[in-house]
Coordinates of C-alpha atoms in Angstrom, one line a residue:
L1365 CA -6.3 32.7 17.3
D1366 CA -9.7 34.2 16.9
A1367 CA -10.1 38.3 17.2
G1368 CA -12.9 38.9 14.9
A1369 CA -13.0 40.8 11.7
T1370 CA -12.3 44.2 13.1
G1371 CA -9.7 43.0 16.1
T1372 CA -6.0 43.1 15.9
T1373 CA -3.3 40.4 16.4
R1374 CA 0.4 40.6 17.3
I1375 CA 2.6 37.7 17.2
F1376 CA 5.7 38.0 18.7
G1377 CA 9.2 35.5 17.8
V1378 CA 11.7 35.7 20.9
N1379 CA 13.7 32.7 19.1
S1380 CA 17.4 33.4 19.1
A1381 CA 17.3 30.8 15.8
G1382 CA 14.6 33.2 14.4
M1383 CA 11.4 32.7 12.3
R1384 CA 10.1 30.6 9.9
I1385 CA 6.1 31.3 8.4
G1386 CA 5.0 28.7 5.9
D1387 CA 5.6 25.7 4.8
G1388 CA 8.9 24.1 2.7
V1389 CA 11.2 26.2 4.9
T1390 CA 14.4 24.7 6.1
G1391 CA 16.4 25.8 9.2
G1392 CA 15.9 26.3 12.9
G1393 CA 13.8 29.0 14.8
Y1394 CA 9.9 29.0 15.8
L1395 CA 7.8 27.8 13.0
L1396 CA 4.3 29.0 12.4
D1397 CA 3.3 26.6 9.2
N1398 CA 0.4 27.5 6.7
S1399 CA -1.7 24.8 8.3
E1400 CA -1.5 26.8 11.8
F1401 CA -1.7 30.6 9.8
S1402 CA -4.8 29.9 8.3
R1403 CA -6.5 29.3 11.4
I1404 CA -5.6 33.0 12.3
R1405 CA -9.0 35.3 12.1
T1406 CA -8.4 39.2 12.9
G1407 CA -8.8 42.5 11.3
S1408 CA -5.3 43.2 10.9
L1409 CA -2.3 41.2 11.7
L1410 CA 0.9 42.2 12.9
I1411 CA 4.0 38.6 13.0
A1412 CA 7.3 40.0 14.6
A1413 CA 11.0 38.5 15.0
M1414 CA 13.6 39.7 17.0
D1415 CA 16.8 40.9 15.2
V1416 CA 19.5 38.6 15.8
S1417 CA 22.6 39.9 15.3
N1418 CA 24.6 36.7 14.2
L1419 CA 21.7 35.6 12.2
P1420 CA 22.2 36.5 8.4
V1421 CA 18.2 36.3 7.6
D1422 CA 16.0 36.6 10.6
M1423 CA 12.4 35.9 9.4
R1424 CA 12.3 33.3 6.6
I1425 CA 8.8 32.7 4.6
G1426 CA 7.8 29.8 2.6
N1427 CA 4.8 28.9 0.6
L1428 CA 2.0 30.8 2.8
A1429 CA -1.9 31.5 2.0
V1430 CA -3.5 35.0 3.2
A1431 CA -7.0 35.6 3.0
G1432 CA -8.8 38.7 2.4
P1433 CA -12.0 40.2 3.1
L1434 CA -13.6 39.5 -0.2
V1435 CA -13.4 35.4 -0.1
S1436 CA -14.6 32.9 2.6
G1437 CA -11.8 32.3 5.4
S1438 CA -10.8 35.3 5.9
T1439 CA -7.2 35.5 7.7
I1440 CA -8.0 39.6 7.8
G1441 CA -11.4 40.8 7.8
L1442 CA -11.0 44.7 7.7
P1443 CA -11.3 46.4 4.1
D1444 CA -8.6 48.4 5.2
G1445 CA -6.8 45.7 7.0
S1446 CA -3.0 44.6 6.3
V1447 CA -0.6 42.0 7.2
T1448 CA 2.7 42.7 7.9
F1449 CA 6.0 41.1 8.6
F1450 CA 8.4 42.5 11.1
T1451 CA 11.8 42.1 12.3
G1452 CA 14.2 44.6 14.7
D1453 CA 13.6 45.3 18.4
I1454 CA 10.0 44.4 19.0
R1455 CA 10.1 46.6 22.4
A1456 CA 11.3 49.4 20.6
Q1457 CA 9.6 48.9 17.5
A1458 CA 12.3 50.1 15.3
P1459 CA 12.4 47.9 12.2
S1460 CA 15.9 46.4 11.6
G1461 CA 17.3 42.8 10.1
T1462 CA 16.3 40.8 7.2
I1463 CA 13.5 39.2 5.6
R1464 CA 13.6 36.4 2.9
V1465 CA 10.9 35.2 1.1
V1466 CA 11.9 31.8 -0.5
G1467 CA 8.6 30.4 -1.2
S1468 CA 5.2 31.5 -2.9
L1469 CA 3.3 34.0 -0.5
K1470 CA 0.1 34.5 -2.1
A1471 CA -2.8 36.7 -1.2
R1472 CA -6.5 36.3 -2.9
G1473 CA -9.7 38.3 -1.6
F1474 CA -7.8 41.8 -1.3
G1475 CA -9.5 44.9 -2.1
A1476 CA -8.1 48.1 -2.9
A1477 CA -6.9 49.1 0.7
N1478 CA -5.9 45.9 1.5
A1479 CA -1.9 45.6 1.9
L1480 CA 1.3 42.8 2.6
A1481 CA 4.0 45.0 4.3
F1482 CA 7.1 44.4 5.2
E1483 CA 9.1 46.2 8.3
D1484 CA 12.9 45.5 8.4
A1485 CA 16.3 47.0 6.8
T1486 CA 16.5 44.9 4.0
T1487 CA 13.3 42.8 2.1
E1488 CA 14.8 39.8 0.1
V1489 CA 13.1 37.5 -2.1
D1490 CA 14.2 34.2 -4.0
A1491 CA 13.8 35.2 -7.5
E1492 CA 14.4 31.4 -8.5
T1493 CA 12.0 29.9 -5.5
G1494 CA 10.0 32.9 -3.9
L1495 CA 7.0 34.9 -5.5
I1496 CA 5.0 37.3 -3.7
E1497 CA 1.5 37.9 -5.4
I1498 CA -1.9 39.6 -4.2
L1499 CA -5.3 38.9 -6.0
G1500 CA -8.6 40.3 -5.5
A1501 CA -11.7 38.0 -5.7
G1502 CA -10.9 36.7 -8.8
S1503 CA -7.5 36.8 -10.9
D1504 CA -7.0 40.3 -11.3
L1505 CA -4.1 41.8 -9.1
A1506 CA -5.3 43.8 -6.5
G1507 CA -4.0 45.5 -3.2
S1508 CA -0.4 47.3 -2.5
M1509 CA 2.6 45.4 -1.4
E1510 CA 4.4 48.2 0.7
F1511 CA 8.2 47.7 1.4
L1512 CA 8.9 49.7 4.4
G1513 CA 13.0 49.1 4.7
R1514 CA 16.4 50.8 3.2
R1515 CA 16.6 48.4 0.6
L1516 CA 14.8 45.6 -1.5
H1517 CA 16.6 42.8 -3.0
V1518 CA 15.3 40.2 -5.6
A1519 CA 18.0 37.8 -7.1
P1520 CA 18.2 34.3 -6.9
A1521 CA 20.3 33.1 -3.4
A1522 CA 23.3 32.9 -4.4
T1523 CA 23.2 36.7 -5.3
L1524 CA 21.2 37.9 -2.5
D1525 CA 23.8 36.3 0.2
R1526 CA 26.4 38.4 -2.0
L1527 CA 24.6 41.7 -1.4
Q1528 CA 24.6 40.9 2.0
L1529 CA 28.4 41.1 2.0
D1530 CA 28.7 43.9 -0.2
P1531 CA 25.8 45.6 -1.5
F1532 CA 28.0 47.5 -4.2
Y1533 CA 29.9 44.6 -5.5
V1534 CA 31.0 45.5 -9.1
G1535 CA 29.1 43.4 -11.7
R1536 CA 26.2 43.5 -9.7
V1537 CA 24.5 45.9 -12.3
E1538 CA 25.0 42.7 -15.2
D1539 CA 24.3 39.9 -12.8
L1540 CA 20.8 41.7 -12.2
N1541 CA 19.9 42.5 -15.5
R1542 CA 21.4 38.8 -16.4
P1543 CA 18.0 36.6 -17.4
L1544 CA 16.9 34.0 -15.0
A1545 CA 18.4 30.6 -16.3
T1546 CA 14.8 29.3 -16.4
P1547 CA 12.7 32.3 -16.9
R1548 CA 9.7 33.2 -14.8
P1549 CA 8.1 35.6 -17.2
D1550 CA 5.0 36.6 -15.1
G1551 CA 7.5 37.9 -12.8
V1552 CA 7.7 37.1 -9.2
L1553 CA 6.5 40.9 -7.7
R1554 CA 3.0 40.9 -8.5
A1555 CA -0.1 43.2 -7.1
F1556 CA -1.6 46.5 -8.5
E1557 CA 0.4 48.7 -6.2
I1558 CA 3.8 48.5 -5.2
G1559 CA 5.4 51.2 -2.3
T1560 CA 8.6 51.6 -1.0
D1561 CA 9.5 54.2 2.0
N1562 CA 13.1 55.3 2.9
E1563 CA 14.4 53.0 0.5
E1564 CA 18.2 53.6 -0.4
A1565 CA 18.2 50.5 -2.8
V1566 CA 15.7 48.7 -5.0
L1567 CA 17.2 45.6 -7.0
I1568 CA 14.9 43.3 -9.0
Q1569 CA 16.2 40.7 -10.9
N1570 CA 15.4 40.0 -14.7
T1571 CA 13.3 37.2 -14.4
G1572 CA 12.2 36.7 -17.9
T1573 CA 14.0 36.7 -21.3
Q1574 CA 16.8 39.1 -22.7
F1575 CA 13.8 41.1 -25.2
L1576 CA 11.0 40.8 -22.9
P1577 CA 12.3 42.0 -19.5
A1578 CA 10.2 40.6 -16.1
G1579 CA 10.6 41.0 -12.1
I1580 CA 7.5 42.6 -11.2
L1581 CA 3.9 43.1 -12.2
V1582 CA 2.6 46.3 -11.3
S1583 CA 0.2 49.0 -12.9
A1584 CA 1.0 52.8 -13.3
D1585 CA -0.7 55.6 -14.5
G1586 CA 2.6 57.9 -15.6
P1587 CA 6.3 58.2 -14.3
I1588 CA 7.0 57.5 -11.0
D1589 CA 6.2 60.3 -8.6
F1590 CA 8.5 60.4 -5.0
S1591 CA 5.9 61.7 -2.4
S1592 CA 9.0 62.7 -0.5
S1593 CA 11.9 64.4 -2.0
P1594 CA 14.9 61.9 -2.1
A1595 CA 18.9 63.7 -2.4
P1596 CA 19.9 63.5 -6.1
G1597 CA 21.2 60.2 -6.7
S1598 CA 20.5 59.3 -3.8
I1599 CA 18.2 55.8 -5.0
E1600 CA 20.0 52.9 -6.3
F1601 CA 17.0 51.6 -8.8
I1602 CA 18.0 48.3 -11.3
V1603 CA 15.1 47.0 -11.8
N1604 CA 13.3 44.5 -14.6
G1605 CA 9.5 44.0 -14.8
Q1606 CA 6.1 44.8 -16.7
I1607 CA 3.7 48.0 -16.2
M1608 CA -0.2 47.8 -17.0
T1609 CA -1.1 51.3 -18.2
P1610 CA -4.2 52.4 -19.4
S1611 CA -2.8 51.6 -23.0
G1612 CA -1.6 47.9 -22.5
L1613 CA 1.0 45.8 -21.1
L1614 CA 4.7 47.3 -21.6
T1615 CA 7.7 45.7 -21.0
G1616 CA 11.6 46.7 -22.1
A1617 CA 11.9 50.1 -22.9
D1618 CA 8.5 51.0 -23.5
A1619 CA 8.4 50.5 -20.2
Y1620 CA 11.4 52.4 -19.6
A1621 CA 10.4 55.7 -21.2
F1622 CA 6.6 55.0 -19.6
L1623 CA 8.2 55.5 -15.8
V1624 CA 11.3 57.8 -16.2
D1625 CA 11.3 61.6 -17.1
D1626 CA 13.3 64.8 -16.0
S1627 CA 10.9 64.7 -13.6
N1628 CA 12.3 62.5 -11.5
R1629 CA 15.6 61.4 -13.4
A1630 CA 17.7 63.4 -10.8
V1631 CA 17.0 61.4 -8.1
F1632 CA 18.3 57.9 -9.2
S1633 CA 22.3 56.8 -8.7
A1634 CA 24.3 56.7 -12.0
D1635 CA 24.4 53.2 -12.4
S1636 CA 20.2 52.9 -12.3
T1637 CA 18.5 50.8 -14.7
I1638 CA 15.2 49.8 -15.7
N1639 CA 15.1 46.8 -17.9
G1640 CA 18.5 47.5 -19.1
C1641 CA 18.2 51.0 -19.8
A1642 CA 20.1 53.4 -18.0
V1643 CA 18.0 56.0 -16.4
S1644 CA 20.8 58.6 -16.9
V1645 CA 19.5 58.4 -20.6
A1646 CA 17.1 60.4 -22.3
T1647 CA 16.0 57.7 -24.6
C1648 CA 16.9 54.0 -24.6
I1649 CA 17.2 52.5 -28.1
S1650 CA 17.7 48.9 -27.2
A1651 CA 16.9 47.7 -23.8
Q1652 CA 19.3 44.9 -23.9
P1653 CA 22.4 43.9 -26.5
P1654 CA 21.8 42.4 -29.9
Q1655 CA 22.0 38.8 -30.4
N1656 CA 24.4 37.1 -32.0
F1657 CA 22.7 34.4 -34.7
T1658 CA 24.9 31.6 -36.4
Q1659 CA 24.3 30.6 -39.8
A1660 CA 21.9 28.1 -38.7
D1661 CA 19.6 30.6 -38.0
T1662 CA 16.6 31.2 -41.0
F1663 CA 14.5 33.9 -41.3
A1664 CA 11.8 35.0 -43.7
F1665 CA 11.1 39.1 -44.5
L1666 CA 7.5 39.6 -45.3
D1667 CA 5.9 42.4 -46.6
T1668 CA 3.3 43.8 -44.4
D1669 CA 1.1 44.9 -47.2
T1670 CA 0.9 41.9 -48.8
A1671 CA -1.3 39.2 -47.7
T1672 CA 0.6 36.1 -46.7
D1673 CA -0.3 32.7 -45.6
T1674 CA 1.0 30.0 -43.3
A1675 CA 1.4 28.2 -45.5
S1676 CA 3.6 30.6 -48.1
V1677 CA 5.8 31.6 -44.6
S1678 CA 6.4 28.0 -44.3
S1679 CA 7.7 27.1 -48.0
V1680 CA 10.0 30.5 -47.5
V1681 CA 11.8 28.9 -44.7
S1682 CA 12.2 25.5 -45.6
A1683 CA 13.2 25.9 -49.6
D1684 CA 16.2 24.6 -50.4
P1685 CA 18.9 27.6 -51.0
E1686 CA 20.2 25.8 -54.1
P1687 CA 19.6 23.3 -56.5
A1688 CA 21.1 19.7 -56.2
A1689 CA 24.3 18.6 -57.4
D1690 CA 23.2 16.4 -60.0
E1691 CA 20.7 18.7 -60.9
P1692 CA 22.1 22.2 -62.8
A1693 CA 19.8 24.8 -62.7
S1694 CA 18.5 26.4 -65.6
E1695 CA 19.2 29.7 -67.7
E1696 CA 15.7 30.8 -65.9
E1697 CA 16.5 30.0 -62.3
R1698 CA 20.1 31.3 -62.5
K1699 CA 18.3 34.6 -63.6
A1700 CA 15.7 34.6 -61.1
E1701 CA 18.2 34.3 -58.4
E1702 CA 20.5 37.3 -60.1
E1703 CA 16.8 39.6 -60.0
G1704 CA 16.2 38.3 -56.3
A1705 CA 19.9 39.4 -55.0
E1706 CA 20.0 42.6 -56.3
A1707 CA 16.2 43.1 -55.6
G1708 CA 17.6 42.6 -51.9
K1709 CA 20.1 44.6 -51.8
R1710 CA 17.7 47.4 -52.6
A1711 CA 15.3 46.2 -49.9
P1712 CA 15.1 48.4 -46.7
I1713 CA 15.7 46.9 -43.5
P1714 CA 12.7 46.9 -41.3
P1715 CA 12.7 49.1 -38.2
P1716 CA 13.0 46.3 -34.9
A1717 CA 9.5 45.5 -33.5
P1718 CA 8.6 47.7 -30.7
L1719 CA 9.0 45.6 -27.3
I1720 CA 5.2 45.4 -26.0
N1721 CA 4.1 42.1 -24.7
T1722 CA 1.0 41.7 -25.6
R1723 CA 0.3 38.4 -24.4
P1724 CA -2.4 38.0 -21.7
L1725 CA -1.4 37.8 -18.0
D1726 CA -4.5 38.6 -16.2
P1727 CA -7.7 40.2 -17.6
P1728 CA -8.0 44.1 -18.4
V1729 CA -7.1 46.2 -16.0
N1730 CA -9.2 50.1 -16.2
V1731 CA -6.5 53.0 -14.4
E1732 CA -8.5 55.6 -13.5
E1733 CA -7.8 57.6 -10.8
P1734 CA -4.7 57.3 -8.3
V1735 CA -5.7 55.4 -5.3
A1736 CA -2.8 56.3 -2.5
G1737 CA -1.6 53.4 -0.5
S1738 CA -1.2 53.4 3.6
G1739 CA 2.8 54.0 2.6
N1740 CA 4.9 55.8 1.1
P1741 CA 4.5 54.5 -2.9
A1742 CA 7.2 55.7 -3.8
L1743 CA 8.3 52.9 -6.0
I1744 CA 5.3 52.4 -8.2
G1745 CA 1.6 52.8 -7.8
G1746 CA -1.4 52.6 -9.8
S1747 CA -5.2 52.6 -9.5
Q1748 CA -8.0 50.2 -8.7
P1749 CA -10.4 49.7 -11.6

């Protein structure tokens, strides 16, 4: 299908068993595999499926590669072109139904105004197998994701199925904030900008760890700004992730403090959390409960004002805490131990380190000015370098 770099292509699926896009997707319905998708050339693309009442999921997206205008073999050629996945009433153009991403949906070559959009009632991403990522011509995050339905759910398949039956089931907050059994520390929604419109709930699983929560990776230059005026307490926001800011990459309680303040706090429901921090409170001391350490755990507290090399640290950790049974300690050794114990009682407990993740994920991004997306950037927005 070739509509040229400035044309528009619309594909309508009318199969009563639904639609499958990409590779590695099981089930019935119409299938458009990745090889077929790669032979589409257009300016903007719409792929639509009917909302079938007896199907829990109307469109499933597997492993799919999308090429933007900044690379060769472009799927979409317009600098502001988009790829939109739609479920609902096709004739009336009324979104409804469910789209689930079960594989890696990767877009590359996207510019600042290019977007992947999802129009439905609920967009789901399997946190264990799914991924949505948008890159520019290189490895930098770029473009925007636009979720234009009422609900966004990112969680393991079992949790997604449970949320379909009861989106308010007791224990959902704990389930979503609990790390995955196999962590995915880079997150599963990765773009320069993520926007939502008319959302009732944004639920994003912690794909990282207790102390370095992950789930989304997106840029932001300030607190979440709702361009509309949601009613107080109207949005359930249980989100885990990392935020690229002008001063660095934030996670844990630091990301919460950056995104929430008195200008937006009232919009969220009472059970809303960001990285485990309750949005209803002004300060989150710790994003996660304390760890339960055992006697097998060994620690070395180092004076940060004293230069200590690796060998010294190793010797502290591995040193035998007691003399051998057949080698009684000398008077000098006993005296040194007593003095060390007394000093330990007087030593202050070091404060916890801030939850700032300094490991490299993407090359540095300079955030300068806000860039408006084509949807309502009501979740988290950013700006292009």
